[in-house]
Amino acid sequence: MKRQSKSFEIALSAVSCAVATLFLWLGTLNPFLLASGYIVGCFAMMIPLSKDFVWGNVLCYLASSLLACVLSGFAFFWKLLPFIVFFGLHPLVNHVQRKIAERKFPQSKLFPILCWIVKAVWFDLALYLCWKFTFDMNVAVEWINEYIIPVIFIGGTLFFLAYDRMIFLCQKSVNLAVRRIGR
């Protein structure tokens, strides 16, 4: 495979950053667009990874998180918290997991299960963190606060089972779409 130039990595990462920032900012302005902002931002983070641009992805994640906060005036930081602590980093973690599995543990059945458990705990903790900082203060119904931990850890883990698989499949689709872009 031909090695891509640094300028191509920067350009692809900049386009990803612009898309992620735009949708995250729109999500902070309109509550109906917030979930789609997370998802489109997550897909945008996959674009540099499709060409194995890990540093481009890291810079794209940092820049889009910071720019979305700046554009929203830091007033809606709590709305961006799920993207910052989980959705923006999840494609990178999946990419690193896939690379390690290919190189170090090509035939292992235990490695993907252990990775999934660690990522599920990370997802559940991210949900709990977002609950504590965004919703806990505003909930008047006390029984929700009592049972939120089992709901998050059981429901979140079950949701993550499907979500993680879906993100791996979406990364394959992004890889096929971006493969056509060449230099």
Short mmCIF file of C-alpha atoms in Angstrom, two decimals:
data_model
loop_
_atom_site.label_atom_id
_atom_site.label_comp_id
_atom_site.label_asym_id
_atom_site.label_seq_id
_atom_site.Cartn_x
_atom_site.Cartn_y
_atom_site.Cartn_z
CA MET A 1 0.00 0.00 0.00
CA LYS A 2 1.27 3.43 -0.93
CA ARG A 3 2.06 5.67 2.03
CA GLN A 4 -0.16 8.74 2.20
CA SER A 5 1.36 12.19 2.52
CA LYS A 6 1.09 14.25 5.69
CA SER A 7 -0.82 16.95 3.85
CA PHE A 8 -3.45 14.39 2.84
CA GLU A 9 -3.72 13.26 6.47
CA ILE A 10 -4.17 16.86 7.63
CA ALA A 11 -6.77 17.60 4.95
CA LEU A 12 -8.79 14.46 5.65
CA SER A 13 -8.66 15.11 9.39
CA ALA A 14 -9.67 18.75 8.87
CA VAL A 15 -12.73 17.73 6.86
CA SER A 16 -13.66 15.22 9.57
CA CYS A 17 -13.17 17.86 12.24
CA ALA A 18 -15.38 20.33 10.38
CA VAL A 19 -18.20 17.81 9.97
CA ALA A 20 -18.02 16.68 13.60
CA THR A 21 -17.86 20.25 14.91
CA LEU A 22 -20.79 21.38 12.80
CA PHE A 23 -23.07 18.56 13.92
CA LEU A 24 -22.05 18.78 17.55
CA TRP A 25 -22.65 22.53 17.54
CA LEU A 26 -26.05 22.08 15.91
CA GLY A 27 -26.82 19.46 18.53
CA THR A 28 -26.14 21.94 21.30
CA LEU A 29 -28.51 24.43 19.71
CA ASN A 30 -31.40 22.03 19.13
CA PRO A 31 -32.19 19.15 21.54
CA PHE A 32 -33.66 17.09 18.70
CA LEU A 33 -30.33 17.13 16.88
CA LEU A 34 -28.18 16.26 19.88
CA ALA A 35 -28.21 12.47 19.47
CA SER A 36 -27.62 12.76 15.73
CA GLY A 37 -24.75 15.13 16.49
CA TYR A 38 -23.10 12.42 18.59
CA ILE A 39 -23.58 9.79 15.90
CA VAL A 40 -22.44 11.95 12.98
CA GLY A 41 -19.51 13.13 15.10
CA CYS A 42 -18.64 9.49 15.80
CA PHE A 43 -18.81 8.69 12.07
CA ALA A 44 -16.65 11.71 11.31
CA MET A 45 -14.02 10.35 13.71
CA MET A 46 -13.93 7.18 11.59
CA ILE A 47 -12.82 8.95 8.42
CA PRO A 48 -9.12 9.45 9.33
CA LEU A 49 -9.02 5.93 10.80
CA SER A 50 -10.09 4.49 7.46
CA LYS A 51 -6.66 5.46 6.14
CA ASP A 52 -4.89 4.45 9.40
CA PHE A 53 -4.32 8.09 10.38
CA VAL A 54 -4.34 7.60 14.16
CA TRP A 55 -2.73 10.95 14.97
CA GLY A 56 -5.07 12.65 12.54
CA ASN A 57 -7.98 11.08 14.41
CA VAL A 58 -6.64 12.18 17.79
CA LEU A 59 -6.19 15.75 16.60
CA CYS A 60 -9.60 15.68 14.93
CA TYR A 61 -11.21 14.51 18.18
CA LEU A 62 -9.46 17.15 20.28
CA ALA A 63 -10.15 19.97 17.82
CA SER A 64 -13.80 19.09 17.24
CA SER A 65 -14.46 18.78 20.98
CA LEU A 66 -12.78 22.11 21.69
CA LEU A 67 -14.35 23.92 18.74
CA ALA A 68 -17.84 22.66 19.59
CA CYS A 69 -17.36 23.96 23.14
CA VAL A 70 -16.08 27.31 21.86
CA LEU A 71 -18.90 27.70 19.33
CA SER A 72 -21.49 26.97 21.99
CA GLY A 73 -19.78 29.43 24.31
CA PHE A 74 -18.93 26.68 26.84
CA ALA A 75 -22.51 27.09 28.07
CA PHE A 76 -23.49 23.68 26.71
CA PHE A 77 -20.42 21.75 27.80
CA TRP A 78 -22.64 19.23 29.61
CA LYS A 79 -24.43 18.46 26.36
CA LEU A 80 -21.08 17.67 24.75
CA LEU A 81 -19.89 15.52 27.65
CA PRO A 82 -21.10 12.17 26.17
CA PHE A 83 -19.15 12.86 22.98
CA ILE A 84 -16.06 13.96 24.87
CA VAL A 85 -15.92 11.00 27.26
CA PHE A 86 -17.16 8.23 24.97
CA PHE A 87 -18.56 8.72 21.47
CA GLY A 88 -15.58 10.64 20.11
CA LEU A 89 -13.03 8.16 21.46
CA HIS A 90 -14.89 4.92 20.71
CA PRO A 91 -13.84 4.63 17.02
CA LEU A 92 -10.20 5.12 18.00
CA VAL A 93 -10.42 2.45 20.70
CA ASN A 94 -12.04 0.04 18.22
CA HIS A 95 -9.31 0.76 15.67
CA VAL A 96 -6.55 0.10 18.21
CA GLN A 97 -8.35 -3.06 19.38
CA ARG A 98 -8.57 -4.35 15.81
CA LYS A 99 -4.89 -3.60 15.13
CA ILE A 100 -3.75 -5.32 18.34
CA ALA A 101 -5.99 -8.31 17.64
CA GLU A 102 -4.56 -8.66 14.12
CA ARG A 103 -0.93 -8.43 15.22
CA LYS A 104 -0.73 -10.01 18.66
CA PHE A 105 -3.77 -12.29 19.00
CA PRO A 106 -4.91 -13.31 15.51
CA GLN A 107 -6.57 -16.58 16.61
CA SER A 108 -7.65 -15.61 20.12
CA LYS A 109 -11.34 -15.81 21.03
CA LEU A 110 -10.76 -14.43 24.53
CA PHE A 111 -9.15 -11.11 23.50
CA PRO A 112 -12.26 -9.64 21.80
CA ILE A 113 -14.42 -10.66 24.77
CA LEU A 114 -12.05 -9.01 27.25
CA CYS A 115 -11.94 -5.88 25.10
CA TRP A 116 -15.72 -5.80 24.93
CA ILE A 117 -16.01 -6.10 28.72
CA VAL A 118 -13.57 -3.24 29.27
CA LYS A 119 -15.37 -1.06 26.72
CA ALA A 120 -18.79 -1.91 28.20
CA VAL A 121 -17.61 -0.85 31.66
CA TRP A 122 -16.20 2.35 30.12
CA PHE A 123 -19.56 2.99 28.39
CA ASP A 124 -21.50 2.38 31.62
CA LEU A 125 -19.21 4.69 33.57
CA ALA A 126 -19.58 7.35 30.87
CA LEU A 127 -23.37 7.03 31.13
CA TYR A 128 -23.21 7.34 34.89
CA LEU A 129 -20.92 10.37 34.67
CA CYS A 130 -23.29 12.04 32.22
CA TRP A 131 -26.24 11.21 34.48
CA LYS A 132 -24.53 12.71 37.51
CA PHE A 133 -23.50 15.93 35.82
CA THR A 134 -26.50 16.57 33.60
CA PHE A 135 -29.65 14.93 34.88
CA ASP A 136 -29.26 14.22 38.58
CA MET A 137 -29.70 17.86 39.54
CA ASN A 138 -32.93 18.29 37.62
CA VAL A 139 -34.80 15.11 38.52
CA ALA A 140 -37.60 15.65 41.01
CA VAL A 141 -38.60 11.98 41.19
CA GLU A 142 -36.44 10.44 43.91
CA TRP A 143 -36.96 6.78 42.94
CA ILE A 144 -35.22 7.39 39.61
CA ASN A 145 -32.08 8.42 41.48
CA GLU A 146 -32.35 5.31 43.67
CA TYR A 147 -32.45 2.83 40.77
CA ILE A 148 -30.36 4.63 38.19
CA ILE A 149 -27.19 2.60 38.84
CA PRO A 150 -28.77 -0.81 38.04
CA VAL A 151 -30.64 0.70 35.10
CA ILE A 152 -27.46 2.19 33.66
CA PHE A 153 -25.28 -0.86 34.23
CA ILE A 154 -27.80 -3.45 33.02
CA GLY A 155 -29.50 -1.42 30.31
CA GLY A 156 -26.30 0.29 29.23
CA THR A 157 -24.43 -2.99 28.90
CA LEU A 158 -27.21 -4.57 26.86
CA PHE A 159 -27.39 -1.51 24.61
CA PHE A 160 -23.61 -1.47 24.24
CA LEU A 161 -23.61 -5.08 23.03
CA ALA A 162 -25.48 -4.03 19.89
CA TYR A 163 -23.90 -0.58 19.62
CA ASP A 164 -20.30 -1.82 19.61
CA ARG A 165 -21.03 -4.36 16.89
CA MET A 166 -22.82 -1.69 14.85
CA ILE A 167 -19.86 0.70 15.12
CA PHE A 168 -17.47 -2.01 13.87
CA LEU A 169 -19.75 -2.54 10.85
CA CYS A 170 -20.03 1.21 10.27
CA GLN A 171 -16.23 1.48 10.30
CA LYS A 172 -16.09 -1.14 7.54
CA SER A 173 -18.59 0.90 5.52
CA VAL A 174 -16.60 4.10 6.03
CA ASN A 175 -13.43 2.24 5.03
CA LEU A 176 -15.08 1.17 1.75
CA ALA A 177 -16.35 4.69 1.03
CA VAL A 178 -13.05 6.43 1.82
CA ARG A 179 -10.96 3.83 0.00
CA ARG A 180 -11.90 5.56 -3.25
CA ILE A 181 -10.17 8.73 -2.08
CA GLY A 182 -6.55 8.39 -3.04
CA ARG A 183 -3.45 10.38 -3.68
#
